[in-house]
mmCIF file of C-alpha atoms in Angstrom:
data_model
loop_
_atom_site.group_PDB
_atom_site.id
_atom_site.type_symbol
_atom_site.label_atom_id
_atom_site.label_comp_id
_atom_site.label_asym_id
_atom_site.label_seq_id
_atom_site.Cartn_x
_atom_site.Cartn_y
_atom_site.Cartn_z
ATOM 1 C CA MET A 1169 -9.143 -25.565 -28.258
ATOM 2 C CA LEU A 1170 -12.020 -24.846 -26.330
ATOM 3 C CA GLU A 1171 -10.787 -26.880 -22.760
ATOM 4 C CA ALA A 1172 -10.540 -23.657 -21.071
ATOM 5 C CA ALA A 1173 -13.931 -22.978 -21.599
ATOM 6 C CA GLY A 1174 -15.101 -27.027 -20.264
ATOM 7 C CA VAL A 1175 -15.486 -27.894 -23.228
ATOM 8 C CA ASP A 1176 -13.444 -31.357 -23.419
ATOM 9 C CA ALA A 1177 -11.590 -32.592 -27.138
ATOM 10 C CA ALA A 1178 -14.215 -35.018 -27.745
ATOM 11 C CA GLU A 1179 -17.099 -32.875 -27.538
ATOM 12 C CA GLU A 1180 -15.028 -29.955 -29.615
ATOM 13 C CA ARG A 1181 -15.504 -32.435 -32.294
ATOM 14 C CA VAL A 1182 -18.330 -33.343 -32.234
ATOM 15 C CA TYR A 1183 -19.672 -29.672 -32.381
ATOM 16 C CA ARG A 1184 -17.226 -28.795 -35.401
ATOM 17 C CA PHE A 1185 -18.483 -31.905 -36.956
ATOM 18 C CA LEU A 1186 -22.824 -29.832 -36.911
ATOM 19 C CA LEU A 1187 -20.243 -26.128 -37.816
ATOM 20 C CA GLY A 1188 -20.487 -27.935 -40.759
ATOM 21 C CA VAL A 1189 -23.215 -29.798 -42.157
ATOM 22 C CA ARG A 1190 -25.723 -27.170 -39.908
ATOM 23 C CA GLU A 1191 -28.004 -29.719 -38.208
ATOM 24 C CA ALA A 1192 -27.208 -34.178 -38.536
ATOM 25 C CA ASP A 1193 -29.120 -36.663 -36.253
ATOM 26 C CA THR A 1194 -27.309 -39.521 -33.995
ATOM 27 C CA GLY A 1195 -26.901 -42.008 -35.920
ATOM 28 C CA ALA A 1196 -25.118 -39.685 -38.975
ATOM 29 C CA ILE A 1197 -23.270 -38.031 -36.733
ATOM 30 C CA ALA A 1198 -21.551 -41.616 -35.244
ATOM 31 C CA ALA A 1199 -21.201 -43.459 -38.986
ATOM 32 C CA GLN A 1200 -19.038 -39.384 -39.672
ATOM 33 C CA LEU A 1201 -16.801 -39.708 -37.038
ATOM 34 C CA GLY A 1202 -16.756 -43.235 -36.534
ATOM 35 C CA TRP A 1203 -17.725 -43.642 -32.317
ATOM 36 C CA GLU A 1204 -20.693 -45.608 -30.814
ATOM 37 C CA ARG A 1205 -24.472 -44.155 -30.779
ATOM 38 C CA ALA A 1206 -24.487 -44.020 -26.930
ATOM 39 C CA ARG A 1207 -20.764 -41.831 -26.591
ATOM 40 C CA VAL A 1208 -22.429 -39.493 -28.924
ATOM 41 C CA GLU A 1209 -25.554 -38.993 -27.017
ATOM 42 C CA SER A 1210 -23.666 -38.521 -24.320
ATOM 43 C CA LEU A 1211 -21.519 -36.102 -25.640
ATOM 44 C CA LEU A 1212 -24.560 -34.403 -27.560
ATOM 45 C CA ALA A 1213 -26.435 -34.692 -23.617
ATOM 46 C CA SER A 1214 -23.742 -32.741 -22.446
ATOM 47 C CA LEU A 1215 -22.989 -30.412 -25.553
ATOM 48 C CA HIS A 1216 -27.140 -29.332 -24.852
ATOM 49 C CA GLU A 1217 -26.513 -28.962 -21.467
ATOM 50 C CA LYS A 1218 -23.417 -25.635 -21.862
ATOM 51 C CA GLY A 1219 -25.785 -24.468 -25.065
ATOM 52 C CA LEU A 1220 -23.960 -25.030 -28.152
ATOM 53 C CA VAL A 1221 -26.121 -27.506 -29.556
ATOM 54 C CA GLY A 1222 -30.241 -27.234 -30.188
ATOM 55 C CA ARG A 1223 -32.819 -29.838 -30.875
ATOM 56 C CA ALA A 1224 -33.901 -29.100 -34.699
ATOM 57 C CA ALA A 1225 -37.641 -27.207 -33.991
ATOM 58 C CA GLU A 1226 -39.809 -29.806 -37.302
ATOM 59 C CA PRO A 1227 -37.817 -33.288 -36.829
ATOM 60 C CA PRO A 1228 -39.540 -35.597 -39.893
ATOM 61 C CA ALA A 1229 -42.199 -37.282 -39.450
ATOM 62 C CA GLY A 1230 -41.285 -40.629 -38.299
ATOM 63 C CA GLY A 1231 -37.043 -39.943 -38.078
ATOM 64 C CA PRO A 1232 -33.944 -39.230 -35.208
ATOM 65 C CA GLU A 1233 -34.241 -36.179 -32.918
ATOM 66 C CA ARG A 1234 -32.269 -33.878 -35.313
ATOM 67 C CA TYR A 1235 -29.206 -31.606 -33.470
ATOM 68 C CA VAL A 1236 -27.926 -28.762 -34.896
ATOM 69 C CA PRO A 1237 -25.443 -25.700 -34.041
ATOM 70 C CA MET A 1238 -25.683 -22.568 -31.297
ATOM 71 C CA ALA A 1239 -23.260 -19.249 -31.796
ATOM 72 C CA PRO A 1240 -20.696 -20.552 -29.817
ATOM 73 C CA ASP A 1241 -19.557 -16.836 -29.044
ATOM 74 C CA ALA A 1242 -23.555 -16.499 -26.804
ATOM 75 C CA ALA A 1243 -22.683 -20.532 -25.494
ATOM 76 C CA LEU A 1244 -18.946 -20.432 -24.177
ATOM 77 C CA ARG A 1245 -18.722 -16.313 -22.476
ATOM 78 C CA PRO A 1246 -20.401 -17.176 -19.522
ATOM 79 C CA LEU A 1247 -17.834 -20.752 -19.331
ATOM 80 C CA LEU A 1248 -15.756 -18.710 -20.214
ATOM 81 C CA LEU A 1249 -16.358 -16.260 -17.148
ATOM 82 C CA ARG A 1250 -17.250 -19.543 -15.070
ATOM 83 C CA GLY A 1251 -13.558 -20.511 -15.753
ATOM 84 C CA HIS A 1252 -12.651 -17.820 -15.677
ATOM 85 C CA GLU A 1253 -14.418 -16.950 -11.600
ATOM 86 C CA ALA A 1254 -12.692 -20.505 -10.949
ATOM 87 C CA LEU A 1255 -8.345 -19.716 -12.184
ATOM 88 C CA GLU A 1256 -9.370 -16.449 -9.694
ATOM 89 C CA TRP A 1257 -10.483 -18.426 -6.819
ATOM 90 C CA ALA A 1258 -7.497 -20.944 -7.573
ATOM 91 C CA ARG A 1259 -4.970 -18.127 -7.756
ATOM 92 C CA ARG A 1260 -6.183 -16.441 -4.698
ATOM 93 C CA GLY A 1261 -6.112 -20.276 -2.581
ATOM 94 C CA VAL A 1262 -2.509 -20.897 -4.431
ATOM 95 C CA GLU A 1263 -1.934 -16.830 -1.995
ATOM 96 C CA GLN A 1264 -3.538 -17.733 0.951
ATOM 97 C CA LEU A 1265 -1.838 -21.156 0.440
ATOM 98 C CA ALA A 1266 2.154 -19.327 -0.420
ATOM 99 C CA GLU A 1267 1.183 -16.803 3.230
ATOM 100 C CA GLU A 1268 0.648 -20.175 5.618
ATOM 101 C CA TYR A 1269 3.858 -21.457 3.810
ATOM 102 C CA ARG A 1270 5.151 -18.565 4.479
ATOM 103 C CA ALA A 1271 4.292 -17.808 8.774
ATOM 104 C CA GLY A 1272 4.964 -21.020 9.099
ATOM 105 C CA GLY A 1273 8.445 -21.247 8.781
ATOM 106 C CA ARG A 1274 8.933 -17.447 10.416
ATOM 107 C CA ARG A 1275 7.410 -19.755 13.359
ATOM 108 C CA HIS A 1276 9.833 -22.481 13.098
ATOM 109 C CA ASP A 1277 12.593 -19.391 11.269
ATOM 110 C CA ALA A 1278 13.992 -17.299 13.040
ATOM 111 C CA GLY A 1279 16.028 -16.374 9.917
ATOM 112 C CA GLN A 1280 13.209 -15.628 7.761
ATOM 113 C CA LEU A 1281 11.667 -12.868 10.402
ATOM 114 C CA VAL A 1282 14.908 -10.762 10.109
ATOM 115 C CA GLU A 1283 17.694 -10.649 7.327
ATOM 116 C CA VAL A 1284 21.437 -9.067 7.702
ATOM 117 C CA ILE A 1285 22.109 -7.846 4.268
ATOM 118 C CA THR A 1286 25.816 -6.281 4.066
ATOM 119 C CA GLY A 1287 27.149 -3.554 1.587
ATOM 120 C CA ALA A 1288 26.249 0.172 0.817
ATOM 121 C CA SER A 1289 25.214 -1.047 -2.655
ATOM 122 C CA VAL A 1290 23.649 -4.125 -0.895
ATOM 123 C CA ILE A 1291 21.056 -2.179 1.511
ATOM 124 C CA ARG A 1292 20.628 0.704 -1.362
ATOM 125 C CA GLN A 1293 19.146 -2.414 -3.918
ATOM 126 C CA ARG A 1294 16.782 -3.703 -1.174
ATOM 127 C CA LEU A 1295 15.377 0.189 -0.161
ATOM 128 C CA ARG A 1296 14.705 0.652 -4.559
ATOM 129 C CA GLN A 1297 13.207 -2.604 -4.578
ATOM 130 C CA MET A 1298 11.086 -1.615 -0.885
ATOM 131 C CA ALA A 1299 10.058 1.401 -2.762
ATOM 132 C CA TYR A 1300 9.676 0.977 -5.880
ATOM 133 C CA GLY A 1301 7.006 -2.591 -5.099
ATOM 134 C CA ALA A 1302 4.987 0.034 -1.828
ATOM 135 C CA GLY A 1303 1.715 2.145 -1.815
ATOM 136 C CA GLU A 1304 3.248 4.384 1.084
ATOM 137 C CA MET A 1305 7.151 4.487 2.460
ATOM 138 C CA ARG A 1306 7.923 5.975 6.119
ATOM 139 C CA TRP A 1307 11.582 7.361 7.046
ATOM 140 C CA LEU A 1308 13.744 8.575 10.421
ATOM 141 C CA CYS A 1309 16.055 10.558 8.684
ATOM 142 C CA LYS A 1310 19.110 10.940 11.418
ATOM 143 C CA ALA A 1311 21.689 13.256 10.511
ATOM 144 C CA ARG A 1312 26.019 12.893 9.625
ATOM 145 C CA PRO A 1313 25.200 11.543 6.321
ATOM 146 C CA VAL A 1314 28.474 10.158 4.586
ATOM 147 C CA ALA A 1315 28.076 7.467 1.671
ATOM 148 C CA LEU A 1316 25.219 8.966 -1.011
ATOM 149 C CA ALA A 1317 23.412 13.730 -0.681
ATOM 150 C CA ALA A 1318 20.611 14.342 -0.478
ATOM 151 C CA ALA A 1319 20.409 15.715 -4.532
ATOM 152 C CA GLU A 1320 21.920 11.999 -6.061
ATOM 153 C CA ASN A 1321 19.238 9.944 -5.176
ATOM 154 C CA ASP A 1322 15.627 11.425 -7.277
ATOM 155 C CA GLU A 1323 13.996 8.388 -7.325
ATOM 156 C CA GLU A 1324 11.074 9.917 -3.892
ATOM 157 C CA TRP A 1325 9.502 12.421 -6.977
ATOM 158 C CA GLU A 1326 9.316 9.825 -8.819
ATOM 159 C CA LEU A 1327 7.410 7.493 -6.825
ATOM 160 C CA LEU A 1328 5.768 11.137 -5.313
ATOM 161 C CA ALA A 1329 4.426 11.054 -8.326
ATOM 162 C CA ARG A 1330 3.039 7.547 -9.428
ATOM 163 C CA GLY A 1331 1.147 8.316 -6.086
ATOM 164 C CA VAL A 1332 3.874 6.625 -3.124
ATOM 165 C CA ARG A 1333 2.720 7.855 0.201
ATOM 166 C CA TYR A 1334 5.711 9.144 1.466
ATOM 167 C CA LYS A 1335 5.799 10.032 5.836
ATOM 168 C CA THR A 1336 9.495 11.429 6.795
ATOM 169 C CA ILE A 1337 10.942 12.288 10.467
ATOM 170 C CA TYR A 1338 14.295 14.311 10.688
ATOM 171 C CA GLU A 1339 16.780 14.473 12.775
ATOM 172 C CA ARG A 1340 16.905 19.033 12.587
ATOM 173 C CA GLU A 1341 20.588 18.373 12.357
ATOM 174 C CA LEU A 1342 20.066 16.895 8.964
ATOM 175 C CA LEU A 1343 18.297 19.118 8.443
ATOM 176 C CA GLU A 1344 21.281 22.240 8.824
ATOM 177 C CA GLY A 1345 23.826 20.213 6.693
ATOM 178 C CA PRO A 1346 24.045 21.562 3.006
ATOM 179 C CA GLY A 1347 21.386 21.625 0.525
ATOM 180 C CA MET A 1348 19.312 19.850 2.431
ATOM 181 C CA VAL A 1349 16.454 22.186 2.741
ATOM 182 C CA ASP A 1350 15.882 23.097 -0.232
ATOM 183 C CA ASN A 1351 15.841 19.379 -0.245
ATOM 184 C CA VAL A 1352 13.158 19.010 1.256
ATOM 185 C CA ALA A 1353 11.551 22.076 0.660
ATOM 186 C CA ARG A 1354 11.020 20.439 -2.365
ATOM 187 C CA SER A 1355 10.366 16.418 -1.649
ATOM 188 C CA ILE A 1356 7.716 18.801 0.446
ATOM 189 C CA ARG A 1357 6.523 20.515 -2.635
ATOM 190 C CA ALA A 1358 5.879 17.164 -4.049
ATOM 191 C CA GLY A 1359 3.719 15.496 -2.072
ATOM 192 C CA GLU A 1360 6.126 14.098 1.027
ATOM 193 C CA GLN A 1361 4.458 14.392 4.466
ATOM 194 C CA ALA A 1362 6.850 16.215 7.169
ATOM 195 C CA ARG A 1363 8.499 16.773 10.376
ATOM 196 C CA ALA A 1364 11.395 17.995 12.291
ATOM 197 C CA VAL A 1365 12.531 16.576 15.649
ATOM 198 C CA GLY A 1366 15.780 17.393 17.936
ATOM 199 C CA SER A 1367 17.367 13.587 17.580
ATOM 200 C CA LEU A 1368 15.607 10.309 16.420
ATOM 201 C CA PRO A 1369 16.714 6.925 18.587
ATOM 202 C CA VAL A 1370 17.532 5.469 15.219
ATOM 203 C CA ARG A 1371 17.980 5.112 11.350
ATOM 204 C CA LEU A 1372 14.527 3.028 9.841
ATOM 205 C CA VAL A 1373 12.618 2.426 6.514
ATOM 206 C CA ILE A 1374 8.885 1.446 6.553
ATOM 207 C CA ALA A 1375 7.369 -0.785 3.203
ATOM 208 C CA ASP A 1376 3.144 -0.255 4.030
ATOM 209 C CA SER A 1377 3.693 -1.817 7.315
ATOM 210 C CA SER A 1378 5.029 -5.036 5.838
ATOM 211 C CA MET A 1379 8.633 -5.042 6.241
ATOM 212 C CA ALA A 1380 11.651 -3.001 7.731
ATOM 213 C CA ILE A 1381 15.438 -1.935 7.332
ATOM 214 C CA CYS A 1382 17.385 -0.296 9.311
ATOM 215 C CA PRO A 1383 21.016 -0.390 11.764
ATOM 216 C CA LEU A 1384 21.976 -3.283 13.844
ATOM 217 C CA VAL A 1385 24.622 -0.892 15.847
ATOM 218 C CA TYR A 1386 26.107 2.127 15.422
ATOM 219 C CA GLU A 1387 29.654 3.347 14.669
ATOM 220 C CA SER A 1388 31.379 5.807 13.081
ATOM 221 C CA GLY A 1389 31.404 4.064 8.751
ATOM 222 C CA GLU A 1390 27.097 5.566 8.850
ATOM 223 C CA VAL A 1391 26.626 5.388 5.185
ATOM 224 C CA LEU A 1392 23.298 5.688 4.185
ATOM 225 C CA ASP A 1393 20.665 8.397 5.022
ATOM 226 C CA GLY A 1394 19.965 12.283 3.567
ATOM 227 C CA THR A 1395 16.865 10.962 0.758
ATOM 228 C CA GLU A 1396 18.899 7.613 1.407
ATOM 229 C CA ARG A 1397 17.896 7.762 4.556
ATOM 230 C CA VAL A 1398 18.772 4.147 5.991
ATOM 231 C CA THR A 1399 23.052 3.207 6.920
ATOM 232 C CA GLY A 1400 23.454 0.619 8.534
ATOM 233 C CA PRO A 1401 26.958 0.576 10.549
ATOM 234 C CA ALA A 1402 30.165 -0.020 9.608
ATOM 235 C CA ASP A 1403 31.993 -3.954 10.522
ATOM 236 C CA GLN A 1404 35.388 -4.731 10.914
ATOM 237 C CA ALA A 1405 34.965 -4.748 6.650
ATOM 238 C CA GLY A 1406 33.917 -0.881 7.382
ATOM 239 C CA GLU A 1407 30.907 -1.700 5.772
ATOM 240 C CA PRO A 1408 27.337 -0.985 6.481
ATOM 241 C CA THR A 1409 25.339 -3.795 8.197
ATOM 242 C CA ALA A 1410 21.295 -3.496 8.477
ATOM 243 C CA ALA A 1411 18.403 -6.132 9.661
ATOM 244 C CA VAL A 1412 15.547 -6.606 7.037
ATOM 245 C CA ILE A 1413 12.748 -7.041 9.135
ATOM 246 C CA HIS A 1414 9.651 -8.784 7.958
ATOM 247 C CA SER A 1415 6.218 -9.147 9.059
ATOM 248 C CA SER A 1416 6.109 -9.201 13.029
ATOM 249 C CA SER A 1417 5.786 -8.778 17.122
ATOM 250 C CA LEU A 1418 9.340 -7.255 15.894
ATOM 251 C CA LEU A 1419 8.546 -4.539 12.889
ATOM 252 C CA ASP A 1420 5.027 -4.098 14.983
ATOM 253 C CA ALA A 1421 7.149 -2.259 17.837
ATOM 254 C CA LEU A 1422 9.184 -0.228 15.232
ATOM 255 C CA ILE A 1423 5.755 1.347 13.645
ATOM 256 C CA ALA A 1424 5.064 2.137 16.642
ATOM 257 C CA LEU A 1425 7.984 3.720 17.174
ATOM 258 C CA PHE A 1426 7.826 5.694 14.558
ATOM 259 C CA GLU A 1427 3.709 6.604 14.912
ATOM 260 C CA SER A 1428 5.067 8.289 18.593
ATOM 261 C CA GLN A 1429 7.366 9.944 16.720
ATOM 262 C CA TRP A 1430 5.502 11.100 14.092
ATOM 263 C CA ALA A 1431 3.009 12.358 17.087
ATOM 264 C CA ALA A 1432 5.788 14.745 18.555
ATOM 265 C CA ALA A 1433 7.349 15.772 16.526
ATOM 266 C CA THR A 1434 6.951 18.992 13.993
ATOM 267 C CA PRO A 1435 4.730 19.737 10.804
ATOM 268 C CA LEU A 1436 7.979 20.760 8.062
ATOM 269 C CA HIS A 1437 5.756 23.334 5.510
ATOM 270 C CA VAL A 1438 6.964 25.347 2.597
ATOM 271 C CA THR A 1439 5.527 29.046 2.285
ATOM 272 C CA ASP A 1440 5.190 31.007 -1.005
ATOM 273 C CA SER A 1441 7.826 32.060 -1.744
ATOM 274 C CA GLY A 1442 9.109 27.867 -1.484
ATOM 275 C CA GLU A 1443 11.403 28.329 1.469
ATOM 276 C CA LEU A 1444 10.908 25.732 4.560
ATOM 277 C CA ALA A 1445 8.474 26.867 7.145
ATOM 278 C CA ASP A 1446 8.528 25.592 10.995
ATOM 279 C CA PHE A 1447 12.702 24.829 10.902
ATOM 280 C CA ASP A 1448 14.642 27.127 12.442
ATOM 281 C CA ASP A 1449 12.740 28.091 16.132
ATOM 282 C CA GLY A 1450 13.906 24.940 17.107
ATOM 283 C CA PRO A 1451 12.046 21.182 18.421
ATOM 284 C CA ASN A 1452 8.880 23.129 20.061
ATOM 285 C CA PRO A 1453 8.881 27.013 18.198
ATOM 286 C CA VAL A 1454 6.510 29.334 19.505
ATOM 287 C CA VAL A 1455 2.833 29.738 18.044
ATOM 288 C CA HIS A 1456 1.745 33.264 18.860
ATOM 289 C CA LEU A 1457 -2.333 32.355 19.568
ATOM 290 C CA ALA A 1458 -4.322 34.979 19.968
ATOM 291 C CA ASP A 1459 -7.027 35.665 23.581
ATOM 292 C CA ASP A 1460 -9.631 32.801 22.330
ATOM 293 C CA GLU A 1461 -7.613 30.374 20.738
ATOM 294 C CA ARG A 1462 -5.711 30.465 23.920
ATOM 295 C CA TYR A 1463 -9.018 29.885 25.540
ATOM 296 C CA LEU A 1464 -10.395 27.368 23.417
ATOM 297 C CA LEU A 1465 -7.361 25.373 23.754
ATOM 298 C CA SER A 1466 -8.009 25.847 27.459
ATOM 299 C CA LEU A 1467 -11.546 23.840 27.701
ATOM 300 C CA ILE A 1468 -9.748 20.978 24.792
ATOM 301 C CA VAL A 1469 -7.788 20.573 27.409
ATOM 302 C CA ALA A 1470 -10.279 20.186 29.847
ATOM 303 C CA GLY A 1471 -12.105 17.865 28.246
ATOM 304 C CA VAL A 1472 -14.868 20.149 28.305
ATOM 305 C CA ALA A 1473 -17.653 18.658 25.329
ATOM 306 C CA ASP A 1474 -17.873 20.767 22.034
ATOM 307 C CA LYS A 1475 -21.475 21.458 22.658
ATOM 308 C CA ALA A 1476 -20.655 23.342 26.571
ATOM 309 C CA ILE A 1477 -17.605 25.066 24.346
ATOM 310 C CA ALA A 1478 -20.000 26.416 21.905
ATOM 311 C CA SER A 1479 -22.412 27.639 24.794
ATOM 312 C CA GLN A 1480 -19.397 29.237 26.256
ATOM 313 C CA LEU A 1481 -17.240 30.947 23.559
ATOM 314 C CA TRP A 1482 -21.322 32.669 22.012
ATOM 315 C CA VAL A 1483 -20.013 30.702 18.940
ATOM 316 C CA SER A 1484 -22.470 27.165 16.723
ATOM 317 C CA GLN A 1485 -20.880 23.615 17.256
ATOM 318 C CA ARG A 1486 -20.254 23.832 13.738
ATOM 319 C CA THR A 1487 -18.043 26.796 14.420
ATOM 320 C CA VAL A 1488 -16.363 25.102 16.823
ATOM 321 C CA GLN A 1489 -15.375 22.290 15.085
ATOM 322 C CA ARG A 1490 -14.235 24.284 12.760
ATOM 323 C CA ARG A 1491 -11.608 26.303 14.281
ATOM 324 C CA ILE A 1492 -10.932 22.641 16.837
ATOM 325 C CA GLN A 1493 -9.535 21.155 13.150
ATOM 326 C CA ALA A 1494 -8.075 25.012 12.362
ATOM 327 C CA LEU A 1495 -5.743 23.982 15.409
ATOM 328 C CA MET A 1496 -5.029 20.981 14.740
ATOM 329 C CA GLN A 1497 -3.028 21.857 11.299
ATOM 330 C CA ARG A 1498 -1.395 24.106 13.262
ATOM 331 C CA ALA A 1499 -0.121 21.747 15.079
ATOM 332 C CA GLY A 1500 -0.072 18.118 13.235
ATOM 333 C CA ALA A 1501 -2.177 16.028 14.956
ATOM 334 C CA MET A 1502 -4.094 13.803 13.337
ATOM 335 C CA THR A 1503 -7.207 13.800 16.698
ATOM 336 C CA ARG A 1504 -8.057 15.492 19.430
ATOM 337 C CA THR A 1505 -5.992 13.324 22.148
ATOM 338 C CA GLN A 1506 -2.944 14.019 19.683
ATOM 339 C CA LEU A 1507 -3.659 17.522 19.496
ATOM 340 C CA VAL A 1508 -3.669 17.924 23.649
ATOM 341 C CA TRP A 1509 0.537 15.925 23.359
ATOM 342 C CA GLN A 1510 1.375 18.447 21.468
ATOM 343 C CA VAL A 1511 -0.388 21.745 23.396
ATOM 344 C CA ALA A 1512 1.768 20.042 26.047
ATOM 345 C CA GLN A 1513 4.546 19.104 24.670
ATOM 346 C CA ARG A 1514 4.813 22.794 22.235
ATOM 347 C CA GLY A 1515 4.040 25.125 25.797
ATOM 348 C CA TRP A 1516 0.830 26.271 23.617
ATOM 349 C CA LEU A 1517 -0.794 26.970 27.433
ATOM 350 C CA THR A 1518 2.019 28.132 28.696
ATOM 351 C CA ASN A 1519 4.479 30.721 25.706
ATOM 352 C CA GLY A 1520 2.800 34.289 25.420
#
């Protein structure tokens, strides 16, 4: 019973005997258990090392050394902890070996890198599996859904409530569909980060940078868009077909494609009245900047350092950084490089 704590069956029997008699010498234990004295001495030495038995304080004058049992919880807890650590290391080792096995298989078998799945129900089931096992989902959502209305799917809102992160880029034509503006506004209120572009090159979903699903070809039978977002091409039987891409250089390329589209897209926001903002102004809505904001942007684009900008504007360097952060939020940029790119794309320094 105590093997998991590093105590074998023979040691456990000696320990249980001592629990019953409370104190005994080696000869008495050997006689009672019917074992050789040398074996009992070895077992007692092992139990003593593990903290399960101790030597009696005052053995009888000239008599043999006697042993007493120690409290099992105090002795076994460290053993159990060491056993748990060993099991954890073993578990990690198995996981590492399994990943090496899969990686080796992927290197020698391209079929393990790209998996082809067919049928709307199969694609949808795979999407569910990806979403419910992910911490972050990234979507490229093209227009013209034909198989599943956005309002029919509430999985995203459930997962957002669980803490799953969603980053979604919508084609503006998709947002013009019936009910889509309200649907996207609801997703944003639930925590989705959403952006819009004029057009997208492909339908795509990425889960945790470890797996992606995208269509193989484009035909008139595209399906699974809206909040379902991924559509496969129709094969000759009218069934959609999609590719499931596992960790590989191809997946890295798809992730880079998403990030480049994300940097170029316009952030979508929900106004205080609950409406979707930055939607009706086209792919590059005109932003009305104050003169000081325009001047600040021109200095940033020119590569002027914050300290020099602060000197020219007669403000503190902290104020400059705060104003830059505000401009980055308006542009939906995470870095200054993205801010400069967005300024150029949207014509903020050329529009009046």
